[in-house]
mmCIF file of C-alpha atoms in Angstrom:
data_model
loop_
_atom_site.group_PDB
_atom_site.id
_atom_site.type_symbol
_atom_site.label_atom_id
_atom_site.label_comp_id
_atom_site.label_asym_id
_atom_site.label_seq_id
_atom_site.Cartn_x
_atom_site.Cartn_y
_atom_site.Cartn_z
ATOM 1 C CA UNK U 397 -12.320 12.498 -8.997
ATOM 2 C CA UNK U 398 -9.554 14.434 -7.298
ATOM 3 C CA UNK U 399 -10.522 13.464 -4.376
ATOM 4 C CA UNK U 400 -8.911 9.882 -3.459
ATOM 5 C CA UNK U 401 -10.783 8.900 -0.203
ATOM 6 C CA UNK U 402 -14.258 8.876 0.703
ATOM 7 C CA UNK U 403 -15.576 9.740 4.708
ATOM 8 C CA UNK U 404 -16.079 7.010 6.935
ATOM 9 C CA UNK U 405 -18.881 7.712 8.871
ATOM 10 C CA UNK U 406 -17.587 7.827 12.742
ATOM 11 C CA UNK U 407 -20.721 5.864 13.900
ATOM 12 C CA UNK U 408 -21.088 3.126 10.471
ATOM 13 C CA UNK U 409 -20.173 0.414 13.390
ATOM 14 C CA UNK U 410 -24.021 1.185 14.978
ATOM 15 C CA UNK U 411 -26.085 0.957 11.473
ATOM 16 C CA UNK U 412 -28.294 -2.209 12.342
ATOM 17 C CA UNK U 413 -27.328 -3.338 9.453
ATOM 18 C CA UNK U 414 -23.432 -3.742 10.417
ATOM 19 C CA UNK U 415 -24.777 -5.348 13.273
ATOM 20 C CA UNK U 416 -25.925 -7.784 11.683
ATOM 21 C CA UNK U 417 -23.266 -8.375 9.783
ATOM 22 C CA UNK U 418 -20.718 -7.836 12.624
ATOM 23 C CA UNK U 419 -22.707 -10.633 14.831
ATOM 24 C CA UNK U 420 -22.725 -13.261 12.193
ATOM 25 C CA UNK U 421 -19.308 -12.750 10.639
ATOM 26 C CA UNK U 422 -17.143 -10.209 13.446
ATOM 27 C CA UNK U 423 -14.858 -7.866 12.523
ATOM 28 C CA UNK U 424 -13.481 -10.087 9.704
ATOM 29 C CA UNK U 425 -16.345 -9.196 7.753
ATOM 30 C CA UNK U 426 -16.454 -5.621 9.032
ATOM 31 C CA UNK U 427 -13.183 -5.424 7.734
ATOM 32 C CA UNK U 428 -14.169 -6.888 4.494
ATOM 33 C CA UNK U 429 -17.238 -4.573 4.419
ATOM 34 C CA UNK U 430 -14.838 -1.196 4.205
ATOM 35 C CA UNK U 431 -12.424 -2.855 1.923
ATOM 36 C CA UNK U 432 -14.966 -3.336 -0.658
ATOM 37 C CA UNK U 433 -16.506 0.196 0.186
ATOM 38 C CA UNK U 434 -12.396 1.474 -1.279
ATOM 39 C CA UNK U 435 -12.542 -0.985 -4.160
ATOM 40 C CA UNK U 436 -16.068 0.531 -5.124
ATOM 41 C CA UNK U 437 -14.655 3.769 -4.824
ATOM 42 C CA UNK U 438 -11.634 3.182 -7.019
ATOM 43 C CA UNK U 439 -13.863 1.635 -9.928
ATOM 44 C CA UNK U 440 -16.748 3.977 -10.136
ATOM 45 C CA UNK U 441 -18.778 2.487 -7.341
ATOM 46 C CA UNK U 442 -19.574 -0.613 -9.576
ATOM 47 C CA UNK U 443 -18.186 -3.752 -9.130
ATOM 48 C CA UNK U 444 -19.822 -7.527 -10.889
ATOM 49 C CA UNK U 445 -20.462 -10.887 -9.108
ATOM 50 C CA UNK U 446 -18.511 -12.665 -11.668
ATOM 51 C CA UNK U 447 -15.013 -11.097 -10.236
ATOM 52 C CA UNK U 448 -16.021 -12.199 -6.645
ATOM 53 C CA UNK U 449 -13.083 -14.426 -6.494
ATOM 54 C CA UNK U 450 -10.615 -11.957 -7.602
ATOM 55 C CA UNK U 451 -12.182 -9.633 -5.625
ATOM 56 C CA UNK U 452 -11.739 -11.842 -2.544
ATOM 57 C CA UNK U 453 -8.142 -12.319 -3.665
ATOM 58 C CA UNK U 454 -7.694 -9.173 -3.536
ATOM 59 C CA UNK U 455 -8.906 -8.765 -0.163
ATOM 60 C CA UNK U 456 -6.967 -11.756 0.793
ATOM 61 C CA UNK U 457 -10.616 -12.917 2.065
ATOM 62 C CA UNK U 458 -12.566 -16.226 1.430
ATOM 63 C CA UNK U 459 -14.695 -15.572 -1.260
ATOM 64 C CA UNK U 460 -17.649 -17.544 0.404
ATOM 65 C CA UNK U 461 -17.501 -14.729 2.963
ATOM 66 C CA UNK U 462 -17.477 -11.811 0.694
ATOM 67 C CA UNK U 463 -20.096 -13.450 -1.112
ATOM 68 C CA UNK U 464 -22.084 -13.099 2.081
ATOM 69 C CA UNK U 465 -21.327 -9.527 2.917
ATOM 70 C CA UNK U 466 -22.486 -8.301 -0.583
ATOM 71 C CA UNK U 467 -25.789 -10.422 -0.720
ATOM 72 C CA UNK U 468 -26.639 -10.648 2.634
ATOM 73 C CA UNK U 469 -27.240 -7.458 4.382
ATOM 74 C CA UNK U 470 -28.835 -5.257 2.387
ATOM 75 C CA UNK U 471 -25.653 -3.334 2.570
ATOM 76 C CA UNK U 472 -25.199 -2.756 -1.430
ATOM 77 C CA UNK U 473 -27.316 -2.711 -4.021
ATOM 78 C CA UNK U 474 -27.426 -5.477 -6.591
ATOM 79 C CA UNK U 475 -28.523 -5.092 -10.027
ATOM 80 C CA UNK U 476 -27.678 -6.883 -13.610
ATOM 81 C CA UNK U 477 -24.969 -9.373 -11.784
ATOM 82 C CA UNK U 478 -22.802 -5.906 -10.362
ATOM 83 C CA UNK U 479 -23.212 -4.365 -6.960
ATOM 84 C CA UNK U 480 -22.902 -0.790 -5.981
ATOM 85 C CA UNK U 481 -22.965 0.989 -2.737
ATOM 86 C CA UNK U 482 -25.812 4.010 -2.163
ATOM 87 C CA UNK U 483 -23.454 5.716 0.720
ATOM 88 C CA UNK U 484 -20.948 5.704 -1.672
ATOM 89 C CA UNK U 485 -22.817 8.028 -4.064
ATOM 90 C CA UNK U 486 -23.533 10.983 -1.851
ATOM 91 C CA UNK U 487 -19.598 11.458 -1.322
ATOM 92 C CA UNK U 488 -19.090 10.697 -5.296
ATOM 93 C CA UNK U 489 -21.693 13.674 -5.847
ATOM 94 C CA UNK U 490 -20.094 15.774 -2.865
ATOM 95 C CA UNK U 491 -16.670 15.578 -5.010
ATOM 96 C CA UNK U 492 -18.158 16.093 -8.320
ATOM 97 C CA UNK U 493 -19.729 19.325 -6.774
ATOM 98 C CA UNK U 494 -16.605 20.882 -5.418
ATOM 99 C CA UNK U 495 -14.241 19.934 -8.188
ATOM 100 C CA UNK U 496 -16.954 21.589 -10.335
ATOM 101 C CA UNK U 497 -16.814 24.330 -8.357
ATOM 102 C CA UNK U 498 -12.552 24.462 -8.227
ATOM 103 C CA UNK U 499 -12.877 24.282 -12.145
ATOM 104 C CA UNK U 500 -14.805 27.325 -12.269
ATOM 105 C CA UNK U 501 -12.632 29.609 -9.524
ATOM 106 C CA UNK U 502 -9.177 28.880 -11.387
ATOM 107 C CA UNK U 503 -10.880 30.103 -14.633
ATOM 108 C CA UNK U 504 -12.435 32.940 -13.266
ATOM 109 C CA UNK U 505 -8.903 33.756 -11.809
ATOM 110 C CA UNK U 506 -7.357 33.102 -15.060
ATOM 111 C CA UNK U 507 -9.788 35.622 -16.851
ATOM 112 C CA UNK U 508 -9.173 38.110 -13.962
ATOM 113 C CA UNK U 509 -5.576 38.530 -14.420
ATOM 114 C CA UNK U 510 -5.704 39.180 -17.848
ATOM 115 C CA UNK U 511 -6.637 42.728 -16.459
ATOM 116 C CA UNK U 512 -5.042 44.534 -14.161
ATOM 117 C CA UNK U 513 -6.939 45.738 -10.626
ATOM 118 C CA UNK U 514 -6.613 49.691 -9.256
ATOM 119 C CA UNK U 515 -8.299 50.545 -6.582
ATOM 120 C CA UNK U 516 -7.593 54.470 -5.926
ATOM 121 C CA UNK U 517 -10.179 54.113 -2.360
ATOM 122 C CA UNK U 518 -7.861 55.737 0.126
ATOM 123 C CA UNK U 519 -11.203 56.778 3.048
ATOM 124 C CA UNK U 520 -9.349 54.370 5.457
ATOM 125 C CA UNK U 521 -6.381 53.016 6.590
ATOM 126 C CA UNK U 522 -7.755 49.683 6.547
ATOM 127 C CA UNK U 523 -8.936 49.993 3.121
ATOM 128 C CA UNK U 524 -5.465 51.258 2.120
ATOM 129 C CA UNK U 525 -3.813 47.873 3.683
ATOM 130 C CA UNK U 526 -6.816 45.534 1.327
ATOM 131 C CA UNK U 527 -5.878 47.642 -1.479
ATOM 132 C CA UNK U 528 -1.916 47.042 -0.604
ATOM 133 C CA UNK U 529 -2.292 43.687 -0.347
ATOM 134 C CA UNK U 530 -4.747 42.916 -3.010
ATOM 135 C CA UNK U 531 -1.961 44.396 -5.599
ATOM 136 C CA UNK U 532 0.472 42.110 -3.902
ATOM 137 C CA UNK U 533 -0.431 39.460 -4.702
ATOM 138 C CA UNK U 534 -2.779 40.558 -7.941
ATOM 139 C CA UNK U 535 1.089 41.625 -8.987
ATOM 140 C CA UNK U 536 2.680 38.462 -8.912
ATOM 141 C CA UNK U 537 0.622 36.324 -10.553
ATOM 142 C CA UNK U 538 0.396 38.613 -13.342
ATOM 143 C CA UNK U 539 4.629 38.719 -12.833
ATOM 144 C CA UNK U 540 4.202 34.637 -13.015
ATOM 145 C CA UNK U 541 1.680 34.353 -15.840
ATOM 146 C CA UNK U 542 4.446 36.698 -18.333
ATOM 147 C CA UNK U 543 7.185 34.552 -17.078
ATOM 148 C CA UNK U 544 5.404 31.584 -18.548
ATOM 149 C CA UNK U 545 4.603 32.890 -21.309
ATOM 150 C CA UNK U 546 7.825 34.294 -22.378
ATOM 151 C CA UNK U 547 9.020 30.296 -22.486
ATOM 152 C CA UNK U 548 9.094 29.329 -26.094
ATOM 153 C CA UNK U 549 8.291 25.542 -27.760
ATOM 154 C CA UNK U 550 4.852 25.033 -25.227
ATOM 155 C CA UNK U 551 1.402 24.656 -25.889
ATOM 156 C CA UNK U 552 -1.240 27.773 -24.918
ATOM 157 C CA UNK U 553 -2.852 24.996 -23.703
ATOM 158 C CA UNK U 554 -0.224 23.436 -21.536
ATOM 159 C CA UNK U 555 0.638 27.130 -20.380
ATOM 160 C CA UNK U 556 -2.696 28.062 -19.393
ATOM 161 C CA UNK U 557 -3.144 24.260 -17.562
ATOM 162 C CA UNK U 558 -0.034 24.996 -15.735
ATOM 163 C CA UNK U 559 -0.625 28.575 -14.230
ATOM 164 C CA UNK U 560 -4.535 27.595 -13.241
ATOM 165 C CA UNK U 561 -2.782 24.545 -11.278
ATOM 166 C CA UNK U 562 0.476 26.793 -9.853
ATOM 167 C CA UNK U 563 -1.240 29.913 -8.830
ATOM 168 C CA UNK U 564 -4.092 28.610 -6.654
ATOM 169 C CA UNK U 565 -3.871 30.356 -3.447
ATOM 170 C CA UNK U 566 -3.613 29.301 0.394
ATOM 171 C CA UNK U 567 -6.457 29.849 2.564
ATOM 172 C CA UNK U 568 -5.330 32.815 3.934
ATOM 173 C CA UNK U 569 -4.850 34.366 0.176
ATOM 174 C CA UNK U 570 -1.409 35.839 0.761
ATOM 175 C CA UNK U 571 0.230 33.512 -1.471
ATOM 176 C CA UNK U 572 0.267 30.985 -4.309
ATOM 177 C CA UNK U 573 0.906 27.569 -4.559
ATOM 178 C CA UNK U 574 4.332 27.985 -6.648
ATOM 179 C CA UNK U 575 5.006 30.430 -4.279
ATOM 180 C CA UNK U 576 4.993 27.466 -1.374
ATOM 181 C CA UNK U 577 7.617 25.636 -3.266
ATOM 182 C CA UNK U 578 11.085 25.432 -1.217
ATOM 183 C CA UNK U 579 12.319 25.847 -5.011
ATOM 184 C CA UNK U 580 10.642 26.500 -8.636
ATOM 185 C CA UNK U 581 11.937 26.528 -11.752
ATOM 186 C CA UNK U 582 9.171 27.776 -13.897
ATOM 187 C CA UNK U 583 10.876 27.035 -16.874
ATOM 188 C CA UNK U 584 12.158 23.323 -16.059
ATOM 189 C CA UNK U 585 8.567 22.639 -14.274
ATOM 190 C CA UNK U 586 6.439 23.736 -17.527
ATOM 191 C CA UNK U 587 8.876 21.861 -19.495
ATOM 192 C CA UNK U 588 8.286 19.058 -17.506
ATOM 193 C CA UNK U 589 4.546 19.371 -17.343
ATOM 194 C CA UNK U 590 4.041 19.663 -21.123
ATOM 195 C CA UNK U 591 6.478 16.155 -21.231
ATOM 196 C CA UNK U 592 4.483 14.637 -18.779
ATOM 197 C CA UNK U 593 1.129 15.573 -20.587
ATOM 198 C CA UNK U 594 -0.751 15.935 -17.154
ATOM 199 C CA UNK U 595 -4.366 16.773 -17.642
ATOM 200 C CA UNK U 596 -4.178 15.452 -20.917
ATOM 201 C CA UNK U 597 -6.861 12.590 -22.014
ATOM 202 C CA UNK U 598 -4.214 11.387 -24.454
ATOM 203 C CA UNK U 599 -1.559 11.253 -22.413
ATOM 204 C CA UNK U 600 0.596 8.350 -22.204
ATOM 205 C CA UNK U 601 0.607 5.972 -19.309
ATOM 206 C CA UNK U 602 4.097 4.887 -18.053
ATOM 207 C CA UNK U 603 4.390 0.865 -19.052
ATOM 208 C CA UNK U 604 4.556 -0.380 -15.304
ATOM 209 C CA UNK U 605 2.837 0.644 -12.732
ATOM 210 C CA UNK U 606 4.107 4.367 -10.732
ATOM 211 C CA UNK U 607 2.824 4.141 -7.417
ATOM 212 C CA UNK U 608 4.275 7.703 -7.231
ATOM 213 C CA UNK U 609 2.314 8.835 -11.126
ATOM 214 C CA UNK U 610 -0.708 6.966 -9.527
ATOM 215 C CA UNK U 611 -1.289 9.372 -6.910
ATOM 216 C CA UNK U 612 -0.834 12.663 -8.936
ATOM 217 C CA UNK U 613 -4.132 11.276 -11.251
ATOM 218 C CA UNK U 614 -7.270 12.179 -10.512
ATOM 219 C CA UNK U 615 -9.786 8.955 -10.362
ATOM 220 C CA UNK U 616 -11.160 9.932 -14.170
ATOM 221 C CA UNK U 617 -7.488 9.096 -15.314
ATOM 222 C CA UNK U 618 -6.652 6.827 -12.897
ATOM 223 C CA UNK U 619 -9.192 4.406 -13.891
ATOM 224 C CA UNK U 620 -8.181 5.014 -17.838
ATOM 225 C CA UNK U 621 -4.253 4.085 -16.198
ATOM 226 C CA UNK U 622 -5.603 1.377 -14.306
ATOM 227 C CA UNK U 623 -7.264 -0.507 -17.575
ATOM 228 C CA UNK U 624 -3.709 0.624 -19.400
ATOM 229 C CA UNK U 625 -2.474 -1.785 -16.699
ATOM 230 C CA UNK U 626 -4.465 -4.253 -17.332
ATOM 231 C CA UNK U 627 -4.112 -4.367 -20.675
ATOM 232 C CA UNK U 628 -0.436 -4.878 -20.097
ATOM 233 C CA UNK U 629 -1.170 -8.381 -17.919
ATOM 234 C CA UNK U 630 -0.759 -6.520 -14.872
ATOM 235 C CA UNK U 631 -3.073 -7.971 -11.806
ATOM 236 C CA UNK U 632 -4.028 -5.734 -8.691
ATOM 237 C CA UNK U 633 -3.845 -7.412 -5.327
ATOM 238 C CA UNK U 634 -5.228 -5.348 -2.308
ATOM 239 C CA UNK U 635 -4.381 -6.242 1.675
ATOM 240 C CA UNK U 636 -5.273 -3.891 4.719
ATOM 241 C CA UNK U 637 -1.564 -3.229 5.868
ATOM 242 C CA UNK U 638 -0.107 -2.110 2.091
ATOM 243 C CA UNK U 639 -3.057 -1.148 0.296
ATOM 244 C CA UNK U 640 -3.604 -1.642 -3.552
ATOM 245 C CA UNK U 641 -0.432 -3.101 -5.404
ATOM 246 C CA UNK U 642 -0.038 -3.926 -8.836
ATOM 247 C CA UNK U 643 1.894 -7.292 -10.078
ATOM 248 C CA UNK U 644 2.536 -8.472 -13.719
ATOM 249 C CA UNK U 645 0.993 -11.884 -14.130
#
């Protein structure tokens, strides 16, 4: 998932069920509630019993306590020794849907330029300013799609990756996001994108962990980086105040 937070509903604090867990345990386990939420989140919104007390270490939480937040407020579901979270699967969905969605405008844009737009409608002056602008910008992406592939020693595949990412427009359409760069170097930044191998399932993962490469993954890769990690020795350890750091054990 693209997407690396999830909404936190503006009323959660009224659910009965955070009462309940907010008059037996306070805000300590309201806190712990949320930071298991972001830890569900992170690992596919699944999460086992067995790795309650690394869990709890990671929340810098007594593991009797997060024990009791899991399994005793009908707050997550528990099934085969893991716990998920329902609420958590409506946002998943939500950002599955819109990435889905994302995929298929950047392709139908990539299609589209391969073709050149006239429009020859000339009834209005308003339609001669759409028309105006609509070659503007129809223009230079097609101007940016030759300059990338005039570069030599890349990929078609890397190429066409590249301009779906750089050429996705702002909101009001008047430009492109290369075009919102204080500086680009199409022919260092493709260079470095086909090094880098992003979107690539075979990719490389840098040996240490890149708080910096972490955020430019989406959560499909960053899971696959996060067992590279792990595989390595490395050991997460979560607190409120810095987030989710990785140590070498």
């Amino acid at each position: 998932m693209k997407k690396t937070y999830f909404n936190h509903d503006s009323n959660a604090r009224n659910d009965i069920r955070v009462i309940k867990l907010r008059s037996k345990l306070g805000y300590e386990g309201y806190g712990i509630f949320w930071g298991i939420l972001e830890l569900l989140f992170s690992e596919e919104n699944k999460l086992c019993i067995e790795d309650y007390d690394s869990l709890a270490f990671g929340l810098q939480c007594d593991v009797t306590i997060l024990k009791q937040v899991v399994e005793d407020f009908d707050l997550f579901v528990i099934e085969n020794n893991c716990f998920y979270s329902k609420r958590l699967y409506k946002h998943i969905e939500d950002i599955n849907t819109k990435s889905k969605k994302a995929k298929d405008s950047v392709k139908k844009r990539w299609n589209n330029t391969n073709v050149i737009q006239t429009n020859n409608d000339s009834n209005t002056s308003i339609s001669k300013v759409k028309v105006k602008q609509s070659k503007s910008i129809v223009k230079r992406i097609e101007d940016f799609k030759k300059s990338i592939h005039s570069i030599s020693g890349i990929s078609d595949e890397d190429k066409k990756d590249f301009f779906l990412y750089w050429t996705e427009k702002n909101k009001s359409g008047t430009k492109f996001r290369a075009e919102l760069q204080k500086t680009f170097d199409v022919n260092l930044r493709l260079k470095r994108w086909a090094t880098n191998g992003f979107n690539k399932s075979n990719s490389k993962f840098p040996e240490h962990y890149d708080e910096m490469y972490d955020k430019k993954l989406d959560q499909t890769k960053r899971n696959e980086y996060y067992k590279h990690l792990k595989n390595l020795g490395y050991k997460s350890i979560y607190s409120p105040n810095a987030g989710t750091k990785w140590i070498k054990a």
